[in-house]
XYZ file of N, CA and C in Angstrom:
438
model
N 171.003 113.840 101.198
C 171.764 113.903 100.429
C 172.158 112.973 99.661
N 173.168 112.674 100.999
C 174.390 110.898 100.491
C 173.241 109.884 100.314
N 172.122 109.789 101.156
C 171.056 108.784 101.080
C 170.414 108.443 99.588
N 170.129 109.855 99.144
C 169.467 109.245 97.762
C 170.994 108.950 97.036
N 172.210 109.488 96.807
C 173.307 108.815 96.090
C 173.402 107.695 96.281
N 173.285 107.009 97.198
C 173.389 105.573 97.892
C 172.230 105.054 96.972
N 171.224 105.340 97.176
C 169.991 104.610 96.636
C 169.859 104.819 95.301
N 169.979 105.566 94.618
C 170.122 105.891 92.871
C 170.997 105.125 92.605
N 172.351 105.164 93.147
C 173.624 104.080 92.826
C 172.763 102.089 92.999
N 172.211 102.325 94.014
C 171.524 101.139 94.127
C 170.716 100.448 92.984
N 170.307 101.155 92.743
C 168.989 100.966 91.548
C 169.451 100.706 90.643
N 170.544 101.366 90.410
C 171.132 101.548 88.815
C 172.090 100.138 88.623
N 173.008 100.247 89.660
C 173.142 98.804 89.420
C 172.018 98.033 89.567
N 171.260 97.964 90.474
C 170.175 95.953 90.366
C 169.501 96.458 88.849
N 169.352 97.102 88.108
C 169.230 97.232 86.880
C 170.166 96.611 86.010
N 170.807 97.311 85.815
C 172.160 96.551 85.236
C 172.379 94.985 85.193
N 172.332 94.654 86.334
C 172.628 92.992 87.016
C 171.159 92.280 85.989
N 170.410 93.348 86.342
C 169.083 91.975 85.661
C 169.143 92.423 84.575
N 169.235 93.299 83.459
C 169.680 93.154 82.595
C 170.829 92.497 82.109
N 171.933 92.448 82.429
C 173.195 91.583 82.031
C 172.459 89.950 82.632
N 172.106 89.615 83.018
C 171.368 88.034 83.254
C 170.158 87.852 82.185
N 169.295 89.038 81.868
C 168.161 88.135 81.063
C 169.108 87.956 79.477
N 170.495 89.286 79.653
C 170.792 89.024 77.881
C 172.116 87.829 77.624
N 172.366 87.321 79.107
C 173.099 85.924 79.154
C 171.801 84.923 78.620
N 171.357 84.556 79.285
C 170.162 83.694 78.794
C 169.364 83.502 77.186
N 169.677 84.550 76.726
C 168.778 84.471 75.395
C 170.259 84.263 74.290
N 169.589 82.802 73.730
C 170.661 82.813 72.621
C 169.789 82.190 71.592
N 170.318 82.320 69.939
C 170.353 82.547 69.014
C 171.218 81.305 68.298
N 170.293 80.383 67.418
C 169.999 79.190 67.313
C 170.857 79.278 65.668
N 171.417 78.921 65.275
C 171.629 78.625 63.791
C 171.664 77.810 63.286
N 171.477 76.636 62.574
C 172.058 75.462 62.159
C 171.670 75.682 60.924
N 172.022 76.453 59.888
C 171.831 76.140 58.374
C 173.341 75.992 57.659
N 173.757 75.212 56.697
C 174.614 75.447 56.222
C 175.746 76.359 55.760
N 174.897 77.849 55.996
C 175.776 79.094 55.884
C 176.638 79.211 57.150
N 175.525 78.840 58.069
C 176.185 79.514 59.416
C 177.532 80.223 59.686
N 178.568 78.739 59.415
C 179.866 78.698 60.138
C 180.715 79.730 58.381
N 179.957 79.679 57.261
C 180.708 80.514 56.315
C 180.705 82.014 55.890
N 181.297 82.942 55.599
C 181.128 83.780 55.386
C 180.423 83.847 53.697
N 180.167 84.986 53.758
C 179.611 85.218 52.413
C 180.777 85.134 51.417
N 181.768 85.050 51.203
C 182.519 85.231 50.326
C 182.494 83.827 50.035
N 181.690 82.933 50.943
C 182.054 81.270 50.593
C 180.841 81.145 49.272
N 179.742 81.605 49.067
C 178.904 81.110 48.508
C 179.122 81.875 47.615
N 177.986 82.077 46.507
C 177.847 82.766 44.868
C 176.923 83.732 44.902
N 177.194 84.873 46.213
C 175.946 85.467 46.250
C 176.840 86.760 46.116
N 176.322 88.295 46.518
C 176.517 89.701 46.464
C 177.468 90.229 45.229
N 176.865 89.821 44.095
C 177.811 89.966 42.750
C 178.586 88.880 41.743
N 179.216 87.854 43.368
C 180.287 87.647 42.724
C 180.267 86.054 41.557
N 178.518 85.632 41.673
C 178.058 85.099 40.711
C 178.485 85.427 39.553
N 178.818 86.924 39.036
C 178.657 87.422 37.604
C 180.001 86.837 37.363
N 181.089 87.293 38.215
C 182.617 86.598 38.624
C 182.793 85.139 38.070
N 181.639 84.602 38.636
C 181.774 83.088 38.486
C 181.470 83.158 37.202
N 180.378 83.572 36.626
C 179.555 82.996 35.140
C 180.764 83.650 34.152
N 181.943 84.700 34.866
C 182.489 84.710 33.760
C 184.022 84.037 34.070
N 183.796 83.709 34.962
C 185.093 82.440 34.818
C 184.774 80.947 33.475
N 183.461 80.824 34.448
C 183.315 79.813 33.335
C 183.455 80.012 31.881
N 183.276 80.779 31.365
C 182.484 81.702 30.089
C 184.123 81.678 29.347
N 185.353 81.978 30.567
C 186.730 82.027 29.649
C 187.477 80.667 29.705
N 187.026 79.919 30.845
C 188.066 78.679 31.552
C 186.962 77.320 31.035
N 185.435 77.358 31.127
C 185.005 76.016 30.132
C 184.319 76.527 29.562
N 184.298 77.269 28.405
C 183.031 78.076 27.362
C 182.342 76.563 27.004
N 182.975 75.028 26.894
C 181.986 74.363 25.919
C 180.496 73.937 27.457
N 181.256 74.084 28.417
C 180.156 73.838 29.681
C 179.616 74.947 29.933
N 179.859 76.048 29.394
C 178.935 77.258 29.153
C 177.734 77.679 28.400
N 177.720 76.528 27.337
C 176.451 76.586 26.116
C 175.600 75.801 26.868
N 175.744 74.847 27.611
C 175.171 73.552 28.206
C 174.099 74.296 28.972
N 172.731 73.405 28.536
C 171.678 73.714 29.544
C 171.679 73.848 31.114
N 172.504 72.297 31.158
C 172.657 72.388 32.964
C 173.074 73.865 33.619
N 173.996 74.389 32.946
C 174.675 75.543 33.456
C 173.893 76.429 33.387
N 172.850 76.450 32.007
C 171.947 77.768 32.322
C 170.993 77.183 33.500
N 170.434 76.377 33.531
C 170.063 75.609 34.537
C 170.360 76.129 36.199
N 171.510 75.920 36.641
C 172.657 76.467 37.674
C 172.657 77.645 37.851
N 172.824 78.602 36.650
C 172.631 79.928 37.113
C 171.384 80.600 36.943
N 170.376 80.626 36.181
C 168.964 80.785 36.745
C 168.426 81.102 37.993
N 168.497 79.580 38.361
C 167.883 79.726 40.136
C 169.143 80.030 40.851
N 170.973 80.337 41.071
C 171.488 81.255 41.944
C 171.238 82.515 41.463
N 171.276 82.891 40.408
C 170.575 84.286 40.246
C 169.295 84.729 40.737
N 168.544 83.831 40.794
C 166.784 83.855 41.540
C 166.976 83.994 43.249
N 168.178 83.534 43.043
C 168.765 82.881 44.855
C 169.300 84.863 45.348
N 170.048 85.165 44.728
C 170.335 86.490 44.833
C 169.651 87.752 44.776
N 168.791 87.778 43.677
C 167.316 88.745 43.964
C 166.546 88.287 44.818
N 166.708 87.590 45.466
C 165.459 86.947 46.809
C 165.690 85.719 46.880
N 166.527 85.538 48.056
C 166.651 84.107 48.395
C 165.111 83.086 48.895
N 164.021 84.112 48.928
C 162.653 83.214 49.254
C 162.166 83.027 48.007
N 162.414 83.619 47.072
C 161.794 83.141 45.552
C 162.447 81.848 45.402
N 163.065 81.249 45.500
C 163.978 80.333 44.950
C 162.385 78.534 45.866
N 161.913 79.292 46.378
C 160.350 78.424 47.174
C 159.841 78.264 46.512
N 159.386 79.074 45.218
C 158.325 78.841 44.027
C 158.680 77.762 43.237
N 159.985 77.119 42.897
C 160.695 76.910 41.812
C 160.448 75.802 42.079
N 159.756 74.714 40.200
C 159.448 73.320 40.545
C 159.946 72.166 41.108
N 159.626 71.103 41.878
C 160.699 70.121 41.609
C 160.991 69.644 40.304
N 160.953 69.662 39.465
C 161.110 69.450 38.088
C 162.968 69.907 38.059
N 162.149 71.644 37.948
C 163.522 72.580 38.290
C 164.420 72.378 38.861
N 163.956 71.988 40.121
C 165.305 71.565 41.404
C 166.229 70.652 40.696
N 165.201 69.420 40.373
C 165.716 68.391 40.043
C 167.292 68.663 38.867
N 166.671 69.685 38.228
C 167.443 70.304 36.886
C 168.128 70.982 37.499
N 168.363 71.951 38.430
C 169.490 72.508 39.323
C 170.591 71.728 39.848
N 169.863 70.930 40.488
C 171.018 69.582 41.245
C 171.863 68.781 40.118
N 171.137 68.862 39.047
C 171.715 68.127 37.947
C 173.203 68.306 37.653
N 173.115 70.084 37.534
C 173.604 71.105 36.653
C 174.652 71.189 38.016
N 174.383 71.015 38.979
C 175.259 71.835 40.560
C 176.655 70.537 39.859
N 175.927 69.377 39.784
C 177.091 67.978 40.028
C 177.366 68.166 38.620
N 176.933 68.470 37.771
C 178.166 68.536 36.555
C 179.298 69.726 36.275
N 178.189 70.567 36.906
C 179.239 71.463 37.005
C 180.371 71.245 38.438
N 179.998 70.874 38.945
C 181.133 69.940 40.026
C 182.592 69.309 39.364
N 181.822 68.600 38.559
C 182.743 67.712 37.464
C 183.777 68.544 36.931
N 183.177 68.913 36.391
C 183.791 69.722 35.417
C 184.904 70.978 36.163
N 184.636 71.207 37.181
C 185.527 72.389 38.009
C 186.210 71.214 38.163
N 186.065 70.115 38.621
C 187.230 69.091 39.013
C 188.265 68.679 38.444
N 187.940 69.055 37.264
C 188.701 68.597 36.094
C 190.079 69.562 35.648
N 189.863 70.741 36.254
C 190.155 71.907 36.285
C 191.567 72.047 36.667
N 193.063 72.415 36.243
C 193.692 72.641 37.174
C 194.412 73.978 37.711
N 193.794 74.850 37.752
C 194.049 75.974 38.506
C 193.501 76.514 39.729
N 193.640 77.029 40.474
C 193.335 77.298 42.062
C 192.134 77.707 41.831
N 192.169 78.836 41.028
C 190.384 79.075 41.109
C 189.480 78.516 41.283
N 189.595 77.424 40.194
C 188.508 76.379 39.622
C 188.039 75.599 41.213
N 189.265 75.431 42.102
C 188.871 74.750 42.990
C 188.010 75.931 44.262
N 188.442 77.335 44.023
C 187.925 77.913 44.873
C 186.292 78.145 44.593
N 186.269 78.465 42.713
C 184.709 78.411 42.591
C 184.172 77.018 42.859
N 184.145 76.227 42.480
C 183.844 74.628 43.132
C 183.428 74.857 44.905
N 184.014 75.101 45.273
C 183.432 75.256 46.395
C 182.615 75.991 46.972
N 182.772 77.746 45.994
C 181.490 78.416 46.443
C 180.468 77.687 45.945
N 180.341 77.271 44.559
C 179.131 76.520 43.877
C 178.486 75.856 44.760
N 179.487 74.936 45.468
C 178.871 74.160 46.157
C 178.173 74.222 47.843
N 178.443 74.876 47.865
C 178.252 76.096 49.070
C 177.040 76.851 49.143
N 176.944 77.162 47.557
C 175.114 77.846 47.306
C 173.972 76.651 46.788
N 174.804 76.101 46.310
C 174.159 74.433 46.062
C 173.432 73.883 47.527
N 174.099 74.119 48.178
C 173.572 73.155 50.099
C 173.347 74.269 50.363
N 173.240 75.519 50.057
C 171.837 76.220 51.058
C 170.709 76.526 50.354
N 171.370 76.137 48.651
C 169.331 76.546 47.814
C 168.779 75.048 48.740
N 169.111 74.027 48.596
C 168.970 72.740 48.452
C 168.464 72.838 50.385
N 169.147 73.686 51.646
C 168.895 73.182 52.596
C 167.215 74.445 52.513
N 166.764 75.263 52.123
C 166.082 76.317 52.035
C 164.785 75.302 51.549
N 164.958 74.667 50.289
C 163.581 73.558 49.863
C 163.651 72.781 51.120
N 164.490 71.949 51.163
C 163.819 71.170 52.537
C 163.529 71.674 53.629
N 164.141 72.614 53.996
C 163.529 73.364 55.650
C 162.074 74.011 55.342
N 161.565 74.047 53.786
C 160.277 74.695 53.442
C 159.448 73.686 53.290
N 159.774 71.947 53.070
C 158.609 70.856 52.914
C 158.031 70.588 53.993
N 156.478 70.961 53.320
C 155.535 70.956 54.675
C 155.591 69.451 55.384
N 155.343 69.598 56.467
C 155.293 68.672 57.431
C 154.261 67.886 57.873
N 154.083 66.388 56.780
C 153.433 65.814 57.247
C 152.784 65.457 58.122
N 151.398 65.443 58.290
C 150.644 65.483 59.408
C 150.686 63.907 60.005
N 150.817 64.034 61.485
C 151.003 62.766 62.195
C 149.385 61.960 62.237
N 149.570 60.769 61.788
C 148.038 59.927 61.766
C 147.832 59.708 63.111
N 146.796 59.460 63.744
C 146.019 59.186 65.413
C 146.189 57.463 65.178
N 146.588 56.896 66.058
C 147.093 55.621 66.070
C 145.338 55.390 67.205
N 144.746 54.325 66.905
C 144.134 54.168 67.998
C 144.125 52.646 67.993
């Protein structure tokens, strides 16, 4: 009986040691721009609506421009389905980036602390969307040089 308990303990100990060594060698590498940023650092999970309300109240003139509409349409699409932004045409991507640049300039001119926070969130969101677009670029096939 005593030898059976010792044998079972030995098998259990070896099993645990093996599973721990396998877990120690598994690594996940996430090099996306949002890796070190919490979700609150981006315009996601409904915060884009709060951002739109802030812009409407504090920068109403900018909220009427097509650059704002282009920016928010892509951000809204990203919030509905992040993979859906991959289907946006290159012309619309350029319009989005133009709108993001103008948004950053407009928010930089604001004097309140909220403008800075929203500007950072808009910048992180823009960078993430552009990261998705760049990561989805087809890799050019290497030509054989002979």
